PDB file of C-alpha atoms in Angstrom:
ATOM      1  CA  UNK V 195     -19.177  16.360   6.569  1.00  0.00           C
ATOM      2  CA  UNK V 196     -15.752  17.758   7.407  1.00  0.00           C
ATOM      3  CA  UNK V 197     -13.340  16.137   5.010  1.00  0.00           C
ATOM      4  CA  UNK V 198     -11.331  17.233   2.019  1.00  0.00           C
ATOM      5  CA  UNK V 199     -10.767  15.367  -1.206  1.00  0.00           C
ATOM      6  CA  UNK V 200      -7.425  14.829  -2.862  1.00  0.00           C
ATOM      7  CA  UNK V 201      -6.588  14.138  -6.474  1.00  0.00           C
ATOM      8  CA  UNK V 202      -3.246  12.372  -6.356  1.00  0.00           C
ATOM      9  CA  UNK V 203      -0.542  14.071  -8.399  1.00  0.00           C
ATOM     10  CA  UNK V 204       3.094  15.059  -7.966  1.00  0.00           C
ATOM     11  CA  UNK V 205       1.859  17.758  -5.600  1.00  0.00           C
ATOM     12  CA  UNK V 206      -1.425  18.228  -3.772  1.00  0.00           C
ATOM     13  CA  UNK V 207      -3.585  21.315  -4.127  1.00  0.00           C
ATOM     14  CA  UNK V 208      -5.422  21.759  -0.839  1.00  0.00           C
ATOM     15  CA  UNK V 209      -8.823  23.474  -1.288  1.00  0.00           C
ATOM     16  CA  UNK V 210      -8.925  26.887   0.343  1.00  0.00           C
ATOM     17  CA  UNK V 211     -12.207  26.010   2.046  1.00  0.00           C
ATOM     18  CA  UNK V 212     -11.021  22.676   3.464  1.00  0.00           C
ATOM     19  CA  UNK V 213     -12.679  22.100   6.804  1.00  0.00           C
ATOM     20  CA  UNK V 214     -10.015  19.808   8.277  1.00  0.00           C
ATOM     21  CA  UNK V 215      -7.917  21.838  10.710  1.00  0.00           C
ATOM     22  CA  UNK V 216      -5.176  19.304  11.440  1.00  0.00           C
ATOM     23  CA  UNK V 217      -2.387  21.120   9.597  1.00  0.00           C
ATOM     24  CA  UNK V 218       0.375  18.788  10.731  1.00  0.00           C
ATOM     25  CA  UNK V 219      -1.642  15.744   9.680  1.00  0.00           C
ATOM     26  CA  UNK V 220      -2.427  17.315   6.309  1.00  0.00           C
ATOM     27  CA  UNK V 221       1.252  18.060   5.720  1.00  0.00           C
ATOM     28  CA  UNK V 222       2.121  14.480   6.609  1.00  0.00           C
ATOM     29  CA  UNK V 223      -0.496  13.133   4.200  1.00  0.00           C
ATOM     30  CA  UNK V 224       0.871  15.388   1.474  1.00  0.00           C
ATOM     31  CA  UNK V 225       4.354  14.003   2.093  1.00  0.00           C
ATOM     32  CA  UNK V 226       3.037  10.432   1.932  1.00  0.00           C
ATOM     33  CA  UNK V 227       1.479  11.228  -1.433  1.00  0.00           C
ATOM     34  CA  UNK V 228       4.855  11.158  -3.171  1.00  0.00           C
ATOM     35  CA  UNK V 229       6.909   8.295  -4.514  1.00  0.00           C
ATOM     36  CA  UNK V 230       4.635   5.273  -4.413  1.00  0.00           C
ATOM     37  CA  UNK V 231       3.971   4.796  -8.107  1.00  0.00           C
ATOM     38  CA  UNK V 232       4.544   1.040  -8.709  1.00  0.00           C
ATOM     39  CA  UNK V 233       6.808   1.632 -11.700  1.00  0.00           C
ATOM     40  CA  UNK V 234       9.464   3.473  -9.669  1.00  0.00           C
ATOM     41  CA  UNK V 235      12.649   1.480  -9.061  1.00  0.00           C
ATOM     42  CA  UNK V 236      12.439   2.112  -5.317  1.00  0.00           C
ATOM     43  CA  UNK V 237       9.161   0.188  -5.304  1.00  0.00           C
ATOM     44  CA  UNK V 238      10.455  -2.912  -7.064  1.00  0.00           C
ATOM     45  CA  UNK V 239       9.769  -4.876  -3.866  1.00  0.00           C
ATOM     46  CA  UNK V 240       5.997  -4.414  -4.202  1.00  0.00           C
ATOM     47  CA  UNK V 241       4.285  -7.820  -4.606  1.00  0.00           C
ATOM     48  CA  UNK V 242       2.114  -8.200  -7.740  1.00  0.00           C
ATOM     49  CA  UNK V 243      -1.204  -7.528  -5.967  1.00  0.00           C
ATOM     50  CA  UNK V 244       0.218  -4.432  -4.287  1.00  0.00           C
ATOM     51  CA  UNK V 245       1.362  -3.084  -7.654  1.00  0.00           C
ATOM     52  CA  UNK V 246      -2.014  -3.894  -9.182  1.00  0.00           C
ATOM     53  CA  UNK V 247      -4.062  -2.182  -6.484  1.00  0.00           C
ATOM     54  CA  UNK V 248      -1.876   0.924  -6.165  1.00  0.00           C
ATOM     55  CA  UNK V 249      -1.891   1.340  -9.944  1.00  0.00           C
ATOM     56  CA  UNK V 250      -5.671   0.968  -9.898  1.00  0.00           C
ATOM     57  CA  UNK V 251      -5.952   3.707  -7.259  1.00  0.00           C
ATOM     58  CA  UNK V 252      -3.734   6.056  -9.252  1.00  0.00           C
ATOM     59  CA  UNK V 253      -5.510   5.335 -12.542  1.00  0.00           C
ATOM     60  CA  UNK V 254      -9.009   5.772 -11.109  1.00  0.00           C
ATOM     61  CA  UNK V 255      -7.947   8.900  -9.219  1.00  0.00           C
ATOM     62  CA  UNK V 256      -6.439  10.562 -12.286  1.00  0.00           C
ATOM     63  CA  UNK V 257      -9.298   9.655 -14.620  1.00  0.00           C
ATOM     64  CA  UNK V 258     -11.525  12.433 -15.897  1.00  0.00           C
ATOM     65  CA  UNK V 259     -14.067  12.457 -14.472  1.00  0.00           C
ATOM     66  CA  UNK V 260     -12.338  11.177 -11.343  1.00  0.00           C
ATOM     67  CA  UNK V 261     -13.452   7.680 -10.370  1.00  0.00           C
ATOM     68  CA  UNK V 262     -11.690   7.552  -6.993  1.00  0.00           C
ATOM     69  CA  UNK V 263     -10.971  10.210  -4.388  1.00  0.00           C
ATOM     70  CA  UNK V 264      -9.020  10.141  -1.166  1.00  0.00           C
ATOM     71  CA  UNK V 265     -10.538  12.134   1.651  1.00  0.00           C
ATOM     72  CA  UNK V 266      -8.789  13.443   4.755  1.00  0.00           C
ATOM     73  CA  UNK V 267     -10.639  13.767   8.042  1.00  0.00           C
ATOM     74  CA  UNK V 268      -9.401  15.057  11.380  1.00  0.00           C
ATOM     75  CA  UNK V 269     -10.472  11.841  13.081  1.00  0.00           C
ATOM     76  CA  UNK V 270     -12.936   8.962  13.015  1.00  0.00           C
ATOM     77  CA  UNK V 271     -15.402   7.902  15.659  1.00  0.00           C
ATOM     78  CA  UNK V 272     -13.656   4.526  15.322  1.00  0.00           C
ATOM     79  CA  UNK V 273     -10.571   3.674  17.449  1.00  0.00           C
ATOM     80  CA  UNK V 274      -7.307   5.535  16.862  1.00  0.00           C
ATOM     81  CA  UNK V 275      -5.687   2.530  15.157  1.00  0.00           C
ATOM     82  CA  UNK V 276      -8.252   2.621  12.342  1.00  0.00           C
ATOM     83  CA  UNK V 277      -6.281   4.459   9.667  1.00  0.00           C
ATOM     84  CA  UNK V 278      -8.657   4.297   6.714  1.00  0.00           C
ATOM     85  CA  UNK V 279     -12.158   3.455   5.584  1.00  0.00           C
ATOM     86  CA  UNK V 280     -13.713   3.083   2.136  1.00  0.00           C
ATOM     87  CA  UNK V 281     -16.945   2.750   0.171  1.00  0.00           C
ATOM     88  CA  UNK V 282     -18.629   3.822  -3.064  1.00  0.00           C
ATOM     89  CA  UNK V 283     -20.733   6.961  -3.355  1.00  0.00           C
ATOM     90  CA  UNK V 284     -22.588   7.765  -6.571  1.00  0.00           C
ATOM     91  CA  UNK V 285     -20.317   5.406  -8.466  1.00  0.00           C
ATOM     92  CA  UNK V 286     -17.122   7.011  -7.164  1.00  0.00           C
ATOM     93  CA  UNK V 287     -14.763   5.055  -4.908  1.00  0.00           C
ATOM     94  CA  UNK V 288     -13.885   6.870  -1.672  1.00  0.00           C
ATOM     95  CA  UNK V 289     -10.919   6.152   0.580  1.00  0.00           C
ATOM     96  CA  UNK V 290     -10.819   8.250   3.715  1.00  0.00           C
ATOM     97  CA  UNK V 291      -7.750   8.749   5.906  1.00  0.00           C
ATOM     98  CA  UNK V 292      -7.805   9.774   9.565  1.00  0.00           C
ATOM     99  CA  UNK V 293      -5.233  12.541  10.090  1.00  0.00           C
ATOM    100  CA  UNK V 294      -5.240  11.831  13.819  1.00  0.00           C
ATOM    101  CA  UNK V 295      -4.342   8.190  13.127  1.00  0.00           C
ATOM    102  CA  UNK V 296      -1.536   9.224  10.772  1.00  0.00           C
ATOM    103  CA  UNK V 297       0.094  11.173  13.596  1.00  0.00           C
ATOM    104  CA  UNK V 298      -0.521   8.322  16.037  1.00  0.00           C
ATOM    105  CA  UNK V 299       1.258   5.799  13.813  1.00  0.00           C
ATOM    106  CA  UNK V 300       4.094   8.174  12.895  1.00  0.00           C
ATOM    107  CA  UNK V 301       4.871   8.585  16.589  1.00  0.00           C
ATOM    108  CA  UNK V 302       4.965   4.815  17.107  1.00  0.00           C
ATOM    109  CA  UNK V 303       6.491   3.610  13.835  1.00  0.00           C
ATOM    110  CA  UNK V 304       8.539   6.548  12.585  1.00  0.00           C
ATOM    111  CA  UNK V 305       8.042   8.020   9.126  1.00  0.00           C
ATOM    112  CA  UNK V 306       9.273   5.038   7.108  1.00  0.00           C
ATOM    113  CA  UNK V 307       7.196   2.621   9.173  1.00  0.00           C
ATOM    114  CA  UNK V 308       4.166   4.858   8.657  1.00  0.00           C
ATOM    115  CA  UNK V 309       4.772   5.029   4.917  1.00  0.00           C
ATOM    116  CA  UNK V 310       4.893   1.240   4.710  1.00  0.00           C
ATOM    117  CA  UNK V 311       1.648   1.004   6.703  1.00  0.00           C
ATOM    118  CA  UNK V 312       0.017   3.749   4.609  1.00  0.00           C
ATOM    119  CA  UNK V 313       0.710   1.908   1.362  1.00  0.00           C
ATOM    120  CA  UNK V 314      -0.395  -1.427   2.807  1.00  0.00           C
ATOM    121  CA  UNK V 315      -3.579   0.191   4.120  1.00  0.00           C
ATOM    122  CA  UNK V 316      -4.371   1.656   0.693  1.00  0.00           C
ATOM    123  CA  UNK V 317      -4.130  -1.850  -0.745  1.00  0.00           C
ATOM    124  CA  UNK V 318      -6.351  -3.154   2.063  1.00  0.00           C
ATOM    125  CA  UNK V 319      -9.029  -0.605   1.171  1.00  0.00           C
ATOM    126  CA  UNK V 320      -8.682  -1.366  -2.546  1.00  0.00           C
ATOM    127  CA  UNK V 321      -9.434  -5.013  -1.746  1.00  0.00           C
ATOM    128  CA  UNK V 322     -12.539  -3.922   0.166  1.00  0.00           C
ATOM    129  CA  UNK V 323     -13.596  -1.798  -2.803  1.00  0.00           C
ATOM    130  CA  UNK V 324     -13.746  -4.916  -4.980  1.00  0.00           C
ATOM    131  CA  UNK V 325     -17.196  -5.488  -3.456  1.00  0.00           C
ATOM    132  CA  UNK V 326     -18.431  -1.998  -4.425  1.00  0.00           C
ATOM    133  CA  UNK V 327     -20.228  -1.479  -1.128  1.00  0.00           C
ATOM    134  CA  UNK V 328     -22.145   1.789  -0.932  1.00  0.00           C
ATOM    135  CA  UNK V 329     -21.495   4.422   1.720  1.00  0.00           C
ATOM    136  CA  UNK V 330     -25.143   4.378   2.733  1.00  0.00           C
ATOM    137  CA  UNK V 331     -25.492   0.583   2.765  1.00  0.00           C
ATOM    138  CA  UNK V 332     -26.200  -1.159   6.054  1.00  0.00           C
ATOM    139  CA  UNK V 333     -24.574  -4.463   6.948  1.00  0.00           C
ATOM    140  CA  UNK V 334     -24.983  -6.917   9.772  1.00  0.00           C
ATOM    141  CA  UNK V 335     -22.024  -7.565  12.102  1.00  0.00           C
ATOM    142  CA  UNK V 336     -21.797 -11.059  10.599  1.00  0.00           C
ATOM    143  CA  UNK V 337     -21.561  -9.647   7.075  1.00  0.00           C
ATOM    144  CA  UNK V 338     -18.936  -7.117   8.155  1.00  0.00           C
ATOM    145  CA  UNK V 339     -16.874  -9.856   9.782  1.00  0.00           C
ATOM    146  CA  UNK V 340     -16.982 -12.035   6.674  1.00  0.00           C
ATOM    147  CA  UNK V 341     -15.837  -9.107   4.552  1.00  0.00           C
ATOM    148  CA  UNK V 342     -12.962  -8.385   6.933  1.00  0.00           C
ATOM    149  CA  UNK V 343     -11.907 -12.051   6.928  1.00  0.00           C
ATOM    150  CA  UNK V 344     -12.002 -12.140   3.115  1.00  0.00           C
ATOM    151  CA  UNK V 345      -9.957  -8.961   2.880  1.00  0.00           C
ATOM    152  CA  UNK V 346      -7.445  -9.797   5.611  1.00  0.00           C
ATOM    153  CA  UNK V 347      -6.849 -13.285   4.213  1.00  0.00           C
ATOM    154  CA  UNK V 348      -6.123 -12.021   0.696  1.00  0.00           C
ATOM    155  CA  UNK V 349      -4.143  -9.045   2.009  1.00  0.00           C
ATOM    156  CA  UNK V 350      -1.896 -11.085   4.291  1.00  0.00           C
ATOM    157  CA  UNK V 351      -1.144 -13.863   1.812  1.00  0.00           C
ATOM    158  CA  UNK V 352      -0.576 -11.720  -1.263  1.00  0.00           C
ATOM    159  CA  UNK V 353       0.772  -8.472   0.190  1.00  0.00           C
ATOM    160  CA  UNK V 354       1.744  -8.407   3.867  1.00  0.00           C
ATOM    161  CA  UNK V 355       3.623 -11.708   3.960  1.00  0.00           C
ATOM    162  CA  UNK V 356       5.665 -11.056   0.798  1.00  0.00           C
ATOM    163  CA  UNK V 357       6.565  -7.576   2.072  1.00  0.00           C
ATOM    164  CA  UNK V 358       7.672  -9.032   5.401  1.00  0.00           C
ATOM    165  CA  UNK V 359       9.700 -11.709   3.617  1.00  0.00           C
ATOM    166  CA  UNK V 360      11.703  -8.979   1.905  1.00  0.00           C
ATOM    167  CA  UNK V 361      12.559  -7.406   5.247  1.00  0.00           C
ATOM    168  CA  UNK V 362      10.269  -4.381   5.174  1.00  0.00           C
ATOM    169  CA  UNK V 363       8.732  -3.112   8.401  1.00  0.00           C
ATOM    170  CA  UNK V 364       5.079  -3.713   9.191  1.00  0.00           C
ATOM    171  CA  UNK V 365       3.304  -2.956  12.438  1.00  0.00           C
ATOM    172  CA  UNK V 366       2.849  -5.507  15.220  1.00  0.00           C
ATOM    173  CA  UNK V 367      -0.811  -6.121  14.442  1.00  0.00           C
ATOM    174  CA  UNK V 368      -0.004  -7.313  10.938  1.00  0.00           C
ATOM    175  CA  UNK V 369       2.807  -9.524  12.187  1.00  0.00           C
ATOM    176  CA  UNK V 370       0.421 -11.136  14.670  1.00  0.00           C
ATOM    177  CA  UNK V 371      -2.318 -11.712  12.093  1.00  0.00           C
ATOM    178  CA  UNK V 372       0.196 -13.201   9.646  1.00  0.00           C
ATOM    179  CA  UNK V 373       1.588 -15.579  12.268  1.00  0.00           C
ATOM    180  CA  UNK V 374      -1.905 -16.669  13.296  1.00  0.00           C
ATOM    181  CA  UNK V 375      -2.766 -17.399   9.669  1.00  0.00           C
ATOM    182  CA  UNK V 376       0.419 -19.472   9.359  1.00  0.00           C
ATOM    183  CA  UNK V 377      -0.611 -21.522  12.386  1.00  0.00           C
ATOM    184  CA  UNK V 378      -3.962 -22.009  10.658  1.00  0.00           C
ATOM    185  CA  UNK V 379      -2.225 -23.343   7.517  1.00  0.00           C
ATOM    186  CA  UNK V 380      -3.576 -20.278   5.658  1.00  0.00           C
ATOM    187  CA  UNK V 381      -7.166 -21.422   6.128  1.00  0.00           C
ATOM    188  CA  UNK V 382      -9.499 -18.395   6.490  1.00  0.00           C
ATOM    189  CA  UNK V 383     -12.135 -20.582   8.150  1.00  0.00           C
ATOM    190  CA  UNK V 384      -9.765 -21.475  10.968  1.00  0.00           C
ATOM    191  CA  UNK V 385     -11.358 -20.469  14.273  1.00  0.00           C
ATOM    192  CA  UNK V 386      -8.109 -19.012  15.609  1.00  0.00           C
ATOM    193  CA  UNK V 387      -7.782 -16.685  12.605  1.00  0.00           C
ATOM    194  CA  UNK V 388     -11.437 -15.682  12.738  1.00  0.00           C
ATOM    195  CA  UNK V 389     -11.113 -14.844  16.429  1.00  0.00           C
ATOM    196  CA  UNK V 390      -8.011 -12.795  15.717  1.00  0.00           C
ATOM    197  CA  UNK V 391      -9.821 -10.719  13.115  1.00  0.00           C
ATOM    198  CA  UNK V 392     -12.952 -10.449  15.257  1.00  0.00           C
ATOM    199  CA  UNK V 393     -10.849  -9.242  18.174  1.00  0.00           C
ATOM    200  CA  UNK V 394      -9.362  -6.358  16.236  1.00  0.00           C
ATOM    201  CA  UNK V 395     -10.680  -2.970  17.211  1.00  0.00           C
ATOM    202  CA  UNK V 396     -11.480  -2.129  13.595  1.00  0.00           C
ATOM    203  CA  UNK V 397     -13.973  -4.953  13.104  1.00  0.00           C
ATOM    204  CA  UNK V 398     -17.505  -3.877  13.885  1.00  0.00           C
ATOM    205  CA  UNK V 399     -16.295  -0.360  14.634  1.00  0.00           C
ATOM    206  CA  UNK V 400     -14.452   0.220  11.376  1.00  0.00           C
ATOM    207  CA  UNK V 401     -15.987   3.097   9.523  1.00  0.00           C
ATOM    208  CA  UNK V 402     -16.715   3.541   5.904  1.00  0.00           C
ATOM    209  CA  UNK V 403     -16.772   7.192   4.961  1.00  0.00           C
ATOM    210  CA  UNK V 404     -18.434   8.729   8.063  1.00  0.00           C
ATOM    211  CA  UNK V 405     -21.662  10.563   7.628  1.00  0.00           C
TER     212      UNK V 405
END
């Protein structure tokens, strides 16, 4: 497995034997590591669930022994627009970030747009981690779809939509999913919403921590 693990702090200490070779992506991830503590005044716009989940990530990551790690990988076998994946391994929560995808989104969204997406994506993975799915567990496509619908529905209503309402940039895919859910009167069982989630490249191809 060629990924490194990060303990979030004011600065990152990259292991000397890290196998990931994407230096630019690693530097970008290190930059993104700063300034997203929910208590900071600059983050006053965070909706309640976003604050809760980011604080949970920080708390679990800084616990001793560490209960959550963030891994960096050069790329996934999943599509380029899959930024993160997550699962539990030996009782420890893992969130893995594709360095290749970080660079892809920075090019298209700019740094601030990427930072917004990065924070939203961390919350998305934290919602997935509520189910404590194991890295080695196998799931049917139907089960994976239901989990994505559960996560997207909660994420859009409680995080993405409030962030948009305050004028902060999100990527086009999130705007589309939010608008579809509005058309569906916020009903996660609405066929239009389910098709939208099913049609996303991440569903069915989205990776947990790759083996």
